[in-house]
Coordinates of C-alpha atoms in Angstrom, one line a residue:
M16 CA 142.3 119.4 111.8
A17 CA 141.4 118.6 108.8
T18 CA 139.5 116.0 106.4
R19 CA 141.9 113.7 105.1
Y20 CA 139.9 111.6 103.4
D21 CA 136.5 112.4 100.3
I22 CA 133.6 113.3 102.3
S23 CA 131.9 113.8 98.9
A24 CA 129.7 110.7 99.3
V25 CA 128.4 110.6 102.7
P26 CA 125.2 111.7 103.1
P27 CA 124.8 114.5 105.1
Q28 CA 124.7 114.0 108.6
G29 CA 122.4 115.3 111.2
G30 CA 123.3 117.1 114.9
Y31 CA 123.7 114.2 116.9
L32 CA 126.7 113.2 114.7
A33 CA 129.4 115.6 116.0
K34 CA 128.6 113.9 120.3
R35 CA 128.1 110.3 119.5
C36 CA 130.4 107.7 120.3
P37 CA 132.9 107.5 116.9
V38 CA 132.3 103.4 117.3
K39 CA 128.7 103.6 117.4
A40 CA 128.9 106.0 114.1
Q41 CA 131.4 103.3 112.4
W42 CA 129.1 101.1 113.6
D43 CA 125.8 102.6 112.4
V44 CA 127.3 102.7 109.0
L45 CA 128.9 99.0 108.9
Q46 CA 125.2 96.8 111.0
P47 CA 127.7 94.4 112.3
A48 CA 125.4 92.5 114.6
V49 CA 121.9 92.6 115.4
P50 CA 121.4 95.7 117.9
L51 CA 120.4 95.7 120.5
A52 CA 116.4 97.3 121.2
P53 CA 116.3 100.2 123.6
S54 CA 115.7 99.1 127.2
G55 CA 113.6 100.2 129.3
P56 CA 114.9 102.6 130.5
V57 CA 116.3 104.0 127.8
Q58 CA 113.1 104.4 125.7
R59 CA 111.5 106.2 129.1
R60 CA 114.2 108.5 128.5
L61 CA 113.1 109.4 125.0
D62 CA 109.4 109.6 125.9
R63 CA 109.7 111.5 127.9
G64 CA 112.0 113.4 126.1
V65 CA 109.3 114.2 123.7
A66 CA 106.4 114.8 125.2
F67 CA 108.3 117.1 127.1
E68 CA 109.1 118.5 123.4
R69 CA 105.3 119.3 123.4
E70 CA 104.4 120.4 126.3
I71 CA 106.7 123.2 125.7
V72 CA 105.4 123.8 122.4
T73 CA 102.1 123.9 123.5
R74 CA 103.3 126.8 125.3
L75 CA 104.8 128.8 123.3
I76 CA 101.8 128.5 120.3
E77 CA 99.6 129.6 123.2
L78 CA 102.3 132.7 124.0
H79 CA 103.2 133.5 121.0
P80 CA 100.5 133.2 118.3
G81 CA 102.7 134.2 115.3
A82 CA 104.9 131.7 115.1
A83 CA 106.0 129.5 112.0
V84 CA 104.9 125.8 113.4
I85 CA 106.6 124.1 110.9
S86 CA 104.7 121.6 108.7
A87 CA 104.6 118.2 110.7
Q88 CA 107.2 115.3 108.9
D89 CA 105.6 112.2 108.3
P90 CA 106.5 108.5 109.4
E91 CA 107.9 107.9 106.0
R92 CA 110.0 110.9 106.0
T93 CA 110.4 111.1 102.4
D94 CA 112.7 113.6 101.0
A95 CA 109.9 114.8 99.6
V96 CA 108.4 116.2 102.6
K97 CA 112.0 117.0 104.4
A98 CA 112.5 119.7 100.7
A99 CA 109.0 120.8 101.5
R100 CA 109.7 121.1 105.5
E101 CA 113.0 122.5 104.6
A102 CA 111.7 125.6 101.9
E103 CA 108.5 126.7 104.1
T104 CA 110.7 127.0 107.0
L105 CA 113.5 128.7 104.8
R106 CA 110.3 131.3 103.5
A107 CA 108.9 131.6 107.1
M108 CA 112.9 132.6 108.0
T109 CA 113.4 135.1 104.7
G110 CA 110.5 136.7 106.2
G111 CA 111.4 137.0 109.9
V112 CA 109.2 135.3 111.4
P113 CA 109.8 136.1 115.5
L114 CA 109.2 132.7 116.3
I115 CA 109.6 129.2 114.1
I116 CA 109.1 125.4 115.5
A117 CA 110.0 122.1 114.3
G118 CA 111.6 123.6 111.6
R119 CA 114.5 121.9 109.5
L120 CA 116.2 124.0 107.9
P121 CA 118.4 123.9 104.9
T122 CA 120.7 121.1 103.7
D123 CA 124.1 122.3 104.2
L124 CA 126.1 120.0 101.5
A125 CA 129.6 121.7 101.3
G126 CA 129.1 120.7 105.2
R127 CA 127.1 117.5 105.0
R128 CA 125.1 118.6 107.4
V129 CA 121.2 118.5 107.2
G130 CA 119.1 120.0 111.4
E131 CA 115.5 120.1 113.2
P132 CA 116.4 122.3 115.6
D133 CA 113.4 122.9 117.9
L134 CA 113.3 126.3 117.3
L135 CA 114.8 129.4 115.4
V136 CA 114.7 132.6 117.3
A137 CA 115.0 135.8 115.5
V138 CA 117.6 138.5 116.3
D139 CA 115.1 141.6 117.4
G140 CA 114.7 144.8 114.2
G141 CA 116.0 141.6 111.2
A142 CA 115.7 138.3 109.3
K143 CA 118.1 136.4 111.6
Y144 CA 118.4 133.8 113.5
R145 CA 119.9 132.0 117.1
P146 CA 119.2 128.2 118.0
V147 CA 117.4 127.4 120.6
D148 CA 116.4 122.9 122.2
V149 CA 114.5 121.7 124.2
K150 CA 115.8 119.2 126.8
H151 CA 114.7 117.0 129.6
H152 CA 117.1 118.3 131.9
R153 CA 117.9 120.3 133.9
T154 CA 119.6 123.9 132.6
L155 CA 120.9 124.9 136.1
R156 CA 122.7 124.4 139.2
P157 CA 122.6 126.1 141.7
T158 CA 126.1 127.1 142.7
P159 CA 128.0 130.1 142.3
G160 CA 129.9 131.2 139.3
V161 CA 129.3 133.3 136.2
P162 CA 124.8 134.4 136.2
A163 CA 123.2 131.7 134.2
L164 CA 121.6 133.8 131.2
C165 CA 118.3 133.2 130.9
S166 CA 114.6 134.4 129.1
S167 CA 111.7 133.9 129.9
L168 CA 109.4 132.3 127.2
D169 CA 107.0 134.4 126.4
R170 CA 110.4 136.6 125.5
P171 CA 112.2 134.1 124.0
A172 CA 115.6 136.3 122.2
W173 CA 119.0 136.6 123.4
E174 CA 118.4 140.7 123.6
H175 CA 115.7 139.3 126.2
A176 CA 117.9 137.7 128.5
A177 CA 119.2 138.7 132.1
A178 CA 121.5 137.1 134.2
A179 CA 119.4 135.5 136.6
D180 CA 120.3 135.2 141.1
D181 CA 122.1 132.9 142.4
V182 CA 122.1 130.4 139.6
S183 CA 125.0 128.8 136.6
A184 CA 124.4 127.2 133.8
R185 CA 124.6 123.9 133.7
K186 CA 127.2 123.5 130.5
R187 CA 126.1 119.8 128.7
G188 CA 128.1 119.2 126.0
V189 CA 126.4 116.7 124.6
D190 CA 123.4 119.6 124.0
L191 CA 126.5 122.5 122.8
L192 CA 127.3 121.1 120.2
Q193 CA 123.5 120.4 118.6
L194 CA 123.2 123.6 119.0
A195 CA 127.0 124.0 117.6
H196 CA 125.7 122.2 114.6
Y197 CA 121.9 124.4 113.9
Q198 CA 125.0 127.2 114.1
R199 CA 127.0 125.9 111.4
M200 CA 123.8 125.2 109.0
L201 CA 122.4 128.3 109.6
E202 CA 125.9 130.1 108.5
S203 CA 125.7 128.5 105.7
V204 CA 122.8 129.9 104.7
G205 CA 123.6 133.8 106.3
L206 CA 120.6 133.3 108.6
A207 CA 123.1 134.0 111.6
A208 CA 122.8 136.3 113.8
Q209 CA 125.5 138.5 113.2
D210 CA 126.3 139.8 117.4
G211 CA 127.9 136.7 118.4
R212 CA 127.1 132.8 118.7
Y213 CA 124.3 132.0 121.4
G214 CA 122.0 128.6 121.7
G215 CA 119.4 128.7 124.3
I216 CA 119.2 125.6 125.6
V217 CA 114.6 124.9 127.5
G218 CA 115.1 122.6 130.7
V219 CA 112.8 121.3 132.6
E220 CA 113.0 125.1 134.5
G221 CA 110.5 126.7 131.6
L222 CA 113.7 128.7 130.7
V223 CA 116.0 130.3 127.5
T224 CA 119.1 128.9 129.8
W225 CA 122.0 130.4 126.6
H226 CA 125.1 129.6 126.0
D227 CA 128.0 131.8 123.7
L228 CA 129.5 128.9 121.5
D229 CA 132.4 130.9 121.7
A230 CA 133.8 130.9 124.9
P231 CA 136.3 128.6 125.9
I232 CA 135.1 126.4 128.1
W233 CA 136.1 123.0 127.2
Q234 CA 139.7 121.2 128.3
T235 CA 140.7 119.4 125.6
P236 CA 144.6 117.1 124.6
S237 CA 146.2 119.3 122.2
S238 CA 149.5 118.3 119.8
S239 CA 151.8 119.1 122.8
G240 CA 150.1 117.1 125.6
R241 CA 149.2 119.8 127.4
R242 CA 145.3 120.3 127.9
K243 CA 143.9 124.0 126.0
N244 CA 140.9 125.6 126.5
R245 CA 138.1 125.5 123.3
S246 CA 135.4 126.8 122.8
T247 CA 132.3 124.3 122.2
M248 CA 132.5 125.8 118.1
A249 CA 136.2 124.5 117.6
V250 CA 134.9 121.0 119.4
Y251 CA 131.8 120.5 117.2
D252 CA 134.3 121.0 114.2
F253 CA 136.8 118.0 115.2
E254 CA 134.2 116.2 116.3
F255 CA 131.3 116.1 113.2
D256 CA 135.2 116.3 110.7
F257 CA 136.3 113.1 112.9
R258 CA 132.7 111.4 112.4
L259 CA 132.1 112.4 109.1
D260 CA 136.0 110.2 107.8
I261 CA 134.5 108.3 109.9
I262 CA 131.4 106.5 107.3
A263 CA 133.6 107.8 104.5
V264 CA 135.7 104.9 105.4
A265 CA 133.1 102.5 106.7
A266 CA 130.9 103.2 103.4
R267 CA 134.8 101.8 101.3
H268 CA 135.3 99.3 103.9
Q269 CA 132.1 97.8 102.5
A270 CA 133.4 98.2 99.4
D271 CA 137.0 96.9 99.6
Q272 CA 137.5 94.3 102.8
A273 CA 140.9 96.0 102.3
I274 CA 140.4 99.2 103.9
Q275 CA 140.9 98.8 107.3
P276 CA 137.8 100.9 109.6
L277 CA 139.0 104.3 111.4
V278 CA 138.5 103.0 114.8
V279 CA 137.3 100.3 117.6
P280 CA 135.3 99.4 120.6
V281 CA 136.7 101.7 123.4
R282 CA 134.5 101.1 126.4
I283 CA 133.4 104.4 127.4
T284 CA 130.5 104.9 129.6
E285 CA 127.4 105.2 126.6
C286 CA 128.3 102.1 126.2
D287 CA 125.8 100.7 128.4
D288 CA 123.2 102.0 126.6
C289 CA 125.1 101.1 123.5
P290 CA 123.0 99.1 121.0
W291 CA 125.9 98.0 119.2
W292 CA 126.8 96.7 122.8
S293 CA 125.8 93.8 121.6
W294 CA 129.3 93.2 119.4
C295 CA 131.7 95.7 121.4
G296 CA 131.3 94.1 124.5
P297 CA 132.7 90.4 123.8
L298 CA 135.1 92.0 121.4
L299 CA 136.4 94.1 124.8
R300 CA 136.2 91.2 126.9
A301 CA 137.9 88.4 125.2
G302 CA 141.7 87.8 126.7
A303 CA 142.6 89.7 129.6
G304 CA 141.0 92.0 128.8
D305 CA 141.0 96.1 127.3
V306 CA 142.4 98.8 128.8
S307 CA 139.7 100.1 128.6
L308 CA 137.7 98.7 131.1
L309 CA 140.1 99.6 134.1
P310 CA 137.6 101.9 136.0
G311 CA 138.5 105.8 134.5
V312 CA 140.6 104.8 131.2
G313 CA 138.4 106.9 129.3
W314 CA 140.4 107.6 125.2
R315 CA 142.7 109.5 125.7
A316 CA 144.4 107.2 128.2
W317 CA 143.5 104.4 126.3
R318 CA 145.4 106.0 123.1
V319 CA 148.8 106.6 125.0
H320 CA 148.6 102.5 125.8
H321 CA 148.0 101.3 122.7
A322 CA 151.1 103.7 121.6
H323 CA 153.2 102.4 123.1
G324 CA 152.3 98.5 122.7
V325 CA 149.6 97.9 126.1
T326 CA 146.7 97.3 124.2
D327 CA 145.2 94.2 127.6
R328 CA 144.8 94.4 131.4
A329 CA 147.8 92.0 131.4
E330 CA 149.9 94.5 129.7
V331 CA 148.8 97.1 132.0
A332 CA 149.7 94.9 134.8
A333 CA 153.4 94.3 134.1
L334 CA 154.4 96.5 133.6
D335 CA 156.6 98.8 137.0
F336 CA 154.2 100.7 139.9
R337 CA 157.7 101.7 141.0
T338 CA 158.5 103.9 138.2
A339 CA 155.1 104.6 136.9
S340 CA 154.6 105.9 140.1
L341 CA 158.2 108.6 139.1
V342 CA 156.3 109.1 135.6
A343 CA 152.6 110.1 137.1
A344 CA 155.1 112.4 139.6
G345 CA 156.1 114.0 136.0
V346 CA 159.6 112.1 136.4
D347 CA 161.2 112.6 133.0
L348 CA 162.8 109.2 133.1
R349 CA 164.1 110.1 129.4
P350 CA 167.9 111.6 129.5
V351 CA 168.0 109.0 132.3
L352 CA 167.5 106.0 130.3
A353 CA 169.1 107.7 127.2
A354 CA 172.3 107.8 129.1
L355 CA 172.9 104.7 130.7
G356 CA 174.7 103.6 127.7
S357 CA 177.0 106.3 127.4
A358 CA 178.4 107.3 130.5
P359 CA 179.7 105.1 133.8
D360 CA 177.0 103.8 136.2
S361 CA 178.3 105.7 138.8
T362 CA 177.4 108.7 137.1
A363 CA 175.8 111.3 139.7
I364 CA 171.5 111.4 138.1
V365 CA 172.5 115.6 138.5
E366 CA 174.4 115.3 135.4
V367 CA 172.6 113.2 133.9
I368 CA 168.9 115.8 134.1
G369 CA 171.0 119.2 135.6
E370 CA 169.8 121.0 139.1
R371 CA 167.2 122.7 138.5
R372 CA 164.6 120.3 137.9
R373 CA 164.8 120.3 141.9
S374 CA 161.4 117.8 142.4
S375 CA 162.2 115.3 139.8
L376 CA 165.9 114.8 141.7
A377 CA 163.9 114.9 145.4
R378 CA 161.9 112.4 144.2
L379 CA 164.4 110.2 142.2
A380 CA 165.8 110.0 145.6
A381 CA 163.1 109.5 147.6
A382 CA 163.1 106.2 144.7
G383 CA 167.3 105.6 145.5
I384 CA 167.9 106.6 142.0
D385 CA 170.5 109.3 142.7
T386 CA 173.7 107.2 139.5
L387 CA 172.8 105.9 136.5
G388 CA 173.5 102.2 137.5
A389 CA 170.7 102.7 140.4
A390 CA 168.8 103.9 137.6
R391 CA 169.4 100.4 135.6
T392 CA 166.6 99.2 138.1
L393 CA 164.4 100.9 136.4
D394 CA 161.2 100.0 133.9
A395 CA 162.1 100.9 130.4
R396 CA 158.7 100.7 128.9
T397 CA 156.6 102.6 131.8
A398 CA 159.6 104.9 131.6
S399 CA 158.3 105.4 127.8
Y400 CA 154.8 106.9 129.1
S401 CA 157.0 109.8 130.7
D402 CA 156.8 111.2 126.5
A403 CA 152.4 111.3 127.4
P404 CA 152.8 111.2 131.6
M405 CA 149.6 109.8 133.3
R406 CA 148.8 110.8 137.2
D407 CA 146.6 107.7 137.8
L408 CA 149.4 104.9 136.0
A409 CA 150.8 103.4 138.7
Q410 CA 146.9 103.0 139.9
Q411 CA 146.0 101.7 136.6
I412 CA 149.1 99.2 137.1
D413 CA 147.2 98.5 140.8
N414 CA 143.4 97.8 139.4
A415 CA 144.4 96.1 136.5
R416 CA 146.8 93.6 139.0
A417 CA 143.8 93.8 141.3
A418 CA 140.3 93.1 137.9
L419 CA 143.4 89.9 137.7
G420 CA 143.8 88.1 140.6
P421 CA 142.7 86.3 142.5
S422 CA 140.8 88.0 145.0
P423 CA 137.7 90.1 144.3
V424 CA 138.9 92.7 146.2
Y425 CA 142.8 94.1 147.5
R426 CA 144.0 96.5 150.5
R427 CA 145.5 99.7 148.6
R428 CA 149.4 100.5 149.3
G429 CA 149.7 101.4 153.2
V430 CA 147.0 100.3 153.5
G431 CA 147.3 98.1 157.1
R432 CA 144.2 98.0 158.3
V433 CA 140.3 99.2 157.0
T434 CA 138.8 102.0 158.8
V435 CA 136.1 103.6 158.8
P436 CA 134.0 105.8 160.5
R437 CA 131.9 104.5 163.9
G438 CA 129.0 106.7 165.5
D439 CA 126.4 106.1 168.3
V440 CA 123.7 106.4 166.5
E441 CA 124.4 106.1 163.1
V442 CA 121.7 106.2 160.2
D443 CA 122.2 105.3 155.6
I444 CA 120.4 107.7 153.3
D445 CA 119.4 107.3 150.3
M446 CA 117.2 109.5 148.0
E447 CA 115.8 108.1 144.1
N448 CA 114.8 110.8 142.1
T449 CA 113.9 111.2 138.2
E450 CA 114.8 114.3 135.8
D451 CA 111.6 116.5 137.4
G452 CA 113.0 116.3 141.3
V453 CA 113.2 113.5 143.9
Y454 CA 110.8 112.3 145.5
L455 CA 112.3 110.0 147.6
W456 CA 114.4 110.4 150.9
G457 CA 115.6 106.7 152.3
T458 CA 116.9 106.5 156.4
L459 CA 117.7 103.4 157.9
V460 CA 118.2 104.4 161.4
T461 CA 121.2 102.0 164.0
D462 CA 120.8 102.7 167.1
R463 CA 124.7 101.0 168.2
S464 CA 124.0 103.0 172.0
G465 CA 120.8 101.8 172.7
G466 CA 119.6 104.5 173.7
L467 CA 117.7 106.1 171.0
A468 CA 116.0 102.6 170.3
Q469 CA 112.6 104.9 168.8
W470 CA 115.2 106.6 166.1
A471 CA 116.0 102.8 165.2
G472 CA 115.0 101.5 161.7
Y473 CA 114.2 102.3 158.1
R474 CA 111.8 105.7 157.1
A475 CA 110.4 106.4 153.8
F476 CA 109.7 110.8 152.6
A477 CA 108.1 109.7 150.2
N478 CA 105.2 111.7 147.6
W479 CA 103.3 109.7 144.9
E480 CA 102.2 112.1 143.0
P481 CA 104.1 113.7 140.0
V482 CA 106.7 115.2 141.0
T483 CA 106.8 119.6 141.1
A484 CA 109.0 121.7 142.9
E485 CA 106.5 122.2 145.6
I486 CA 105.9 118.4 145.8
E487 CA 110.0 117.8 145.9
A488 CA 109.9 120.7 148.7
E489 CA 107.6 119.0 150.9
V490 CA 109.0 116.3 150.9
F491 CA 112.9 117.2 151.4
G492 CA 111.0 119.2 154.2
R493 CA 109.6 116.3 155.5
F494 CA 112.7 114.3 155.7
W495 CA 115.2 117.4 156.4
E496 CA 113.4 118.0 160.2
W497 CA 113.5 114.9 160.8
L498 CA 117.2 114.4 160.7
T499 CA 117.8 117.4 162.3
G500 CA 114.9 116.0 165.0
L501 CA 117.8 113.1 165.3
R502 CA 120.9 115.0 164.9
K503 CA 120.0 117.4 167.8
A504 CA 118.6 114.2 170.0
A505 CA 122.0 111.8 169.4
F506 CA 123.5 116.0 170.6
S507 CA 120.9 116.1 173.7
A508 CA 122.2 112.7 175.1
R509 CA 125.7 113.5 174.0
K510 CA 125.9 110.3 171.8
S511 CA 128.7 110.0 168.5
F512 CA 127.0 110.7 165.6
Y513 CA 127.5 109.5 161.8
A514 CA 125.6 109.4 158.6
Y515 CA 126.5 107.8 155.8
C516 CA 125.4 107.3 151.9
Y517 CA 127.2 106.0 148.6
N518 CA 128.5 108.5 146.0
A519 CA 127.9 111.8 148.4
S520 CA 128.0 113.7 144.8
A521 CA 124.9 112.1 144.5
E522 CA 123.1 113.0 147.2
N523 CA 125.0 115.8 148.0
S524 CA 124.6 117.9 145.0
Q525 CA 120.3 117.3 145.6
L526 CA 121.1 118.2 149.5
R527 CA 121.8 121.6 148.0
R528 CA 119.5 121.9 145.3
V529 CA 116.7 121.6 146.9
G530 CA 117.8 122.6 150.3
A531 CA 118.5 126.8 148.6
S532 CA 115.4 126.1 147.4
L533 CA 113.8 126.0 151.1
G534 CA 116.4 128.7 152.7
L535 CA 118.1 126.3 153.8
D536 CA 121.0 126.5 151.9
L537 CA 123.4 127.4 154.9
D538 CA 122.3 124.6 157.2
V539 CA 122.8 122.0 154.5
A540 CA 126.0 123.5 154.1
E541 CA 126.9 122.6 157.4
F542 CA 126.1 119.2 157.4
I543 CA 127.8 118.3 154.4
G544 CA 130.9 120.0 156.0
S545 CA 130.1 118.8 159.1
G546 CA 132.5 115.3 159.1
E547 CA 129.9 113.5 160.4
W548 CA 128.6 113.1 156.7
I549 CA 130.5 110.0 155.6
D550 CA 131.4 109.2 151.6
L551 CA 131.2 105.2 152.2
L552 CA 132.7 104.8 148.8
A553 CA 135.1 107.4 149.4
V554 CA 136.0 105.8 152.8
F555 CA 135.5 102.6 150.2
G556 CA 138.1 103.8 146.9
G557 CA 140.6 105.0 149.5
Q558 CA 141.3 102.0 151.3
L559 CA 140.3 99.2 148.9
V560 CA 140.8 98.6 145.2
T561 CA 138.6 95.9 142.8
G562 CA 140.1 96.7 139.3
H563 CA 136.7 96.3 138.4
S564 CA 133.4 99.3 138.7
A565 CA 133.2 100.1 142.4
G566 CA 129.6 100.8 141.8
L567 CA 127.1 100.3 145.9
K568 CA 125.6 96.6 143.4
N569 CA 128.9 95.7 142.5
V570 CA 130.8 96.2 146.4
A571 CA 128.1 95.3 148.6
G572 CA 128.2 91.6 147.2
L573 CA 132.0 91.4 149.5
A574 CA 129.8 92.0 152.7
G575 CA 127.4 89.3 151.5
F576 CA 124.5 91.5 150.5
S577 CA 122.0 91.1 148.1
W578 CA 119.0 92.8 147.2
S579 CA 115.4 91.0 147.9
V580 CA 113.9 92.9 145.0
P581 CA 114.1 91.2 140.8
D582 CA 116.4 93.4 138.5
P583 CA 117.5 96.4 141.3
S584 CA 119.0 99.5 139.9
G585 CA 118.4 103.3 139.9
A586 CA 117.3 102.3 135.8
G587 CA 114.7 100.3 136.7
A588 CA 113.5 102.2 139.7
I589 CA 113.3 105.0 136.6
V590 CA 110.7 103.1 135.0
R591 CA 108.9 101.8 137.9
Y592 CA 108.1 105.4 139.2
D593 CA 106.0 105.8 136.0
A594 CA 103.8 103.9 137.6
A595 CA 104.1 104.2 141.1
V596 CA 102.6 108.0 140.1
G597 CA 99.9 106.9 137.5
G598 CA 97.7 106.1 139.7
A599 CA 96.3 102.9 138.0
D600 CA 96.4 99.2 137.9
G601 CA 100.0 97.9 139.4
A602 CA 100.5 101.6 140.6
Q603 CA 101.3 99.6 144.8
E604 CA 103.4 97.1 143.4
A605 CA 105.6 100.1 142.0
R606 CA 105.9 102.0 144.9
D607 CA 106.0 98.5 147.4
W608 CA 108.7 98.0 145.0
L609 CA 110.3 101.6 145.0
L610 CA 111.1 101.0 148.8
E611 CA 111.5 98.4 148.9
Y612 CA 114.3 98.9 146.5
N613 CA 115.6 102.3 149.1
R614 CA 114.8 100.7 152.4
C615 CA 117.5 97.6 149.8
D616 CA 120.0 100.6 149.7
V617 CA 120.1 101.8 153.2
E618 CA 121.2 97.9 154.3
A619 CA 123.8 97.4 152.1
T620 CA 125.0 100.4 152.8
R621 CA 125.4 99.1 156.4
A622 CA 126.2 96.5 155.7
L623 CA 129.3 97.1 153.7
R624 CA 130.4 99.5 156.7
E625 CA 130.2 96.6 158.8
W626 CA 132.6 94.7 156.6
L627 CA 134.9 97.7 156.0
D628 CA 135.3 97.8 159.6
G629 CA 135.9 94.1 160.1
S630 CA 136.4 91.3 158.1
A631 CA 138.1 94.1 155.2
S632 CA 142.0 94.3 156.7
D633 CA 141.5 91.1 156.0
C634 CA 141.7 91.4 152.3
P635 CA 145.3 90.0 150.5
A636 CA 147.6 93.8 149.6
V637 CA 147.4 94.6 146.8
A638 CA 151.3 95.2 147.1
D639 CA 151.8 91.8 147.7
L640 CA 150.8 90.8 143.0
E641 CA 154.2 92.0 142.4

């Protein structure tokens, strides 16, 4: 997108801008309220990231005594210090130093960029560079796909990278956009590598995982309304330029209130940790609530709704479900409605849209619409969404009606009775983890048959030493041996067996990852695909609708369950984990909290299952909200 505004007065911006919420970029300029202080989990993440970066830098200095370590920033970050650090970095680069640590690239005034990459790695045999950043998270995943391209810390250059066996790269957009920022800065001073745009991330694996920034790996909207694959560089250029425009207009708004800011608040995942939620939250919740408060409605859906004059949940709820179902199925209703004023009601629909659109004709016929007269029952406002069809438009309508309805939960359309798989022996499973790995697997066995009473109750498999790959594997090994024994015991006793979790994507990723490290990948895959492993989130979401988040903490209350620990949350658990493994005063208290929190999690899934199998069927039907 070409810049539409004069950005010459915009201060040069760092690499975080392109990945930052556009609204946050605007509020950072306008300061509409007192920003919220970072929460405990957010501050912990920041502190741990800094500590991890120092750890990696220490290792690199040991491995590369000839590396250039740019002088440290002073707390006040004066312009003179910044300029000195830029000059020092530029001298090291023009001198061809193989590895530059904690540098500051020369300010790109034309592009309005400043940047401080953690590492600059030289191309072999030349004074050209590639950017590398250090991130305190995993950069590899144990899943099939294109093998990850990795280099070691002792030979970090891209030229020394090799394909890693049995793992693929985790492509985190926020990381790659930051690398693209540094890439553009290197290009602005003519010091970027000439044989491809590659950037690296050093994660907790202790390797440099390389990414092709020109690879078209991101699906983004296009002007045609279809999705298009774009490269990290293309996405970065669009996002960075857009935010420069936002900052430029925000500055003009400060000088002239008649000039409106470019963006307005929209609820996204990032809002949970944003300091400006103190401002955006009340605005979005006012009245019937912004459409973005509905589950699954992100930026694109929000824009589509606003383009059709639908701005809050009440207006979504007022759309027609039947018409929306046709739109969501890909039926273009615009020619049908346009023909209503120019052809007799007796005109067959096939004469309007043509014989070639067989799937649309079939869907219209199934809806009872075979003539223009029958088409008069369609809702014109809902049909207008045919210009930008959303596959979940009908579901959004039900979500909006459920969110605003008198009941906290409703049965989905077509669900007469809520069902959930039940077994003679049931085990609820929940794991607790940090960025470094899983330190606790909690289980709760319910023996409904009376034949395996010795297995019943809560058991935790944990280790209170700082998580390493070895400790994680040891904990998982004990848990897996126990779970395998329980399954065998149930089979031997001829008892039906089910294991349950809430949101299996989290548990499955850890089961596969840690299981693979122990050579148990086939056993884990058999368990996950056995039919005995039940995701209660899928069971709940497939039959019930609330119009709000379906997180366990939200829906367990429907079953009358409450946590016995204060401030129960996964984020709170991560903060307490640091105290639990510290060995100082309060360690035992933190461990007790974590065990009780985990026990409550598995008890909550059991309580929810009992409710699903009982009174959940008495919930009203969302179809009755018509």
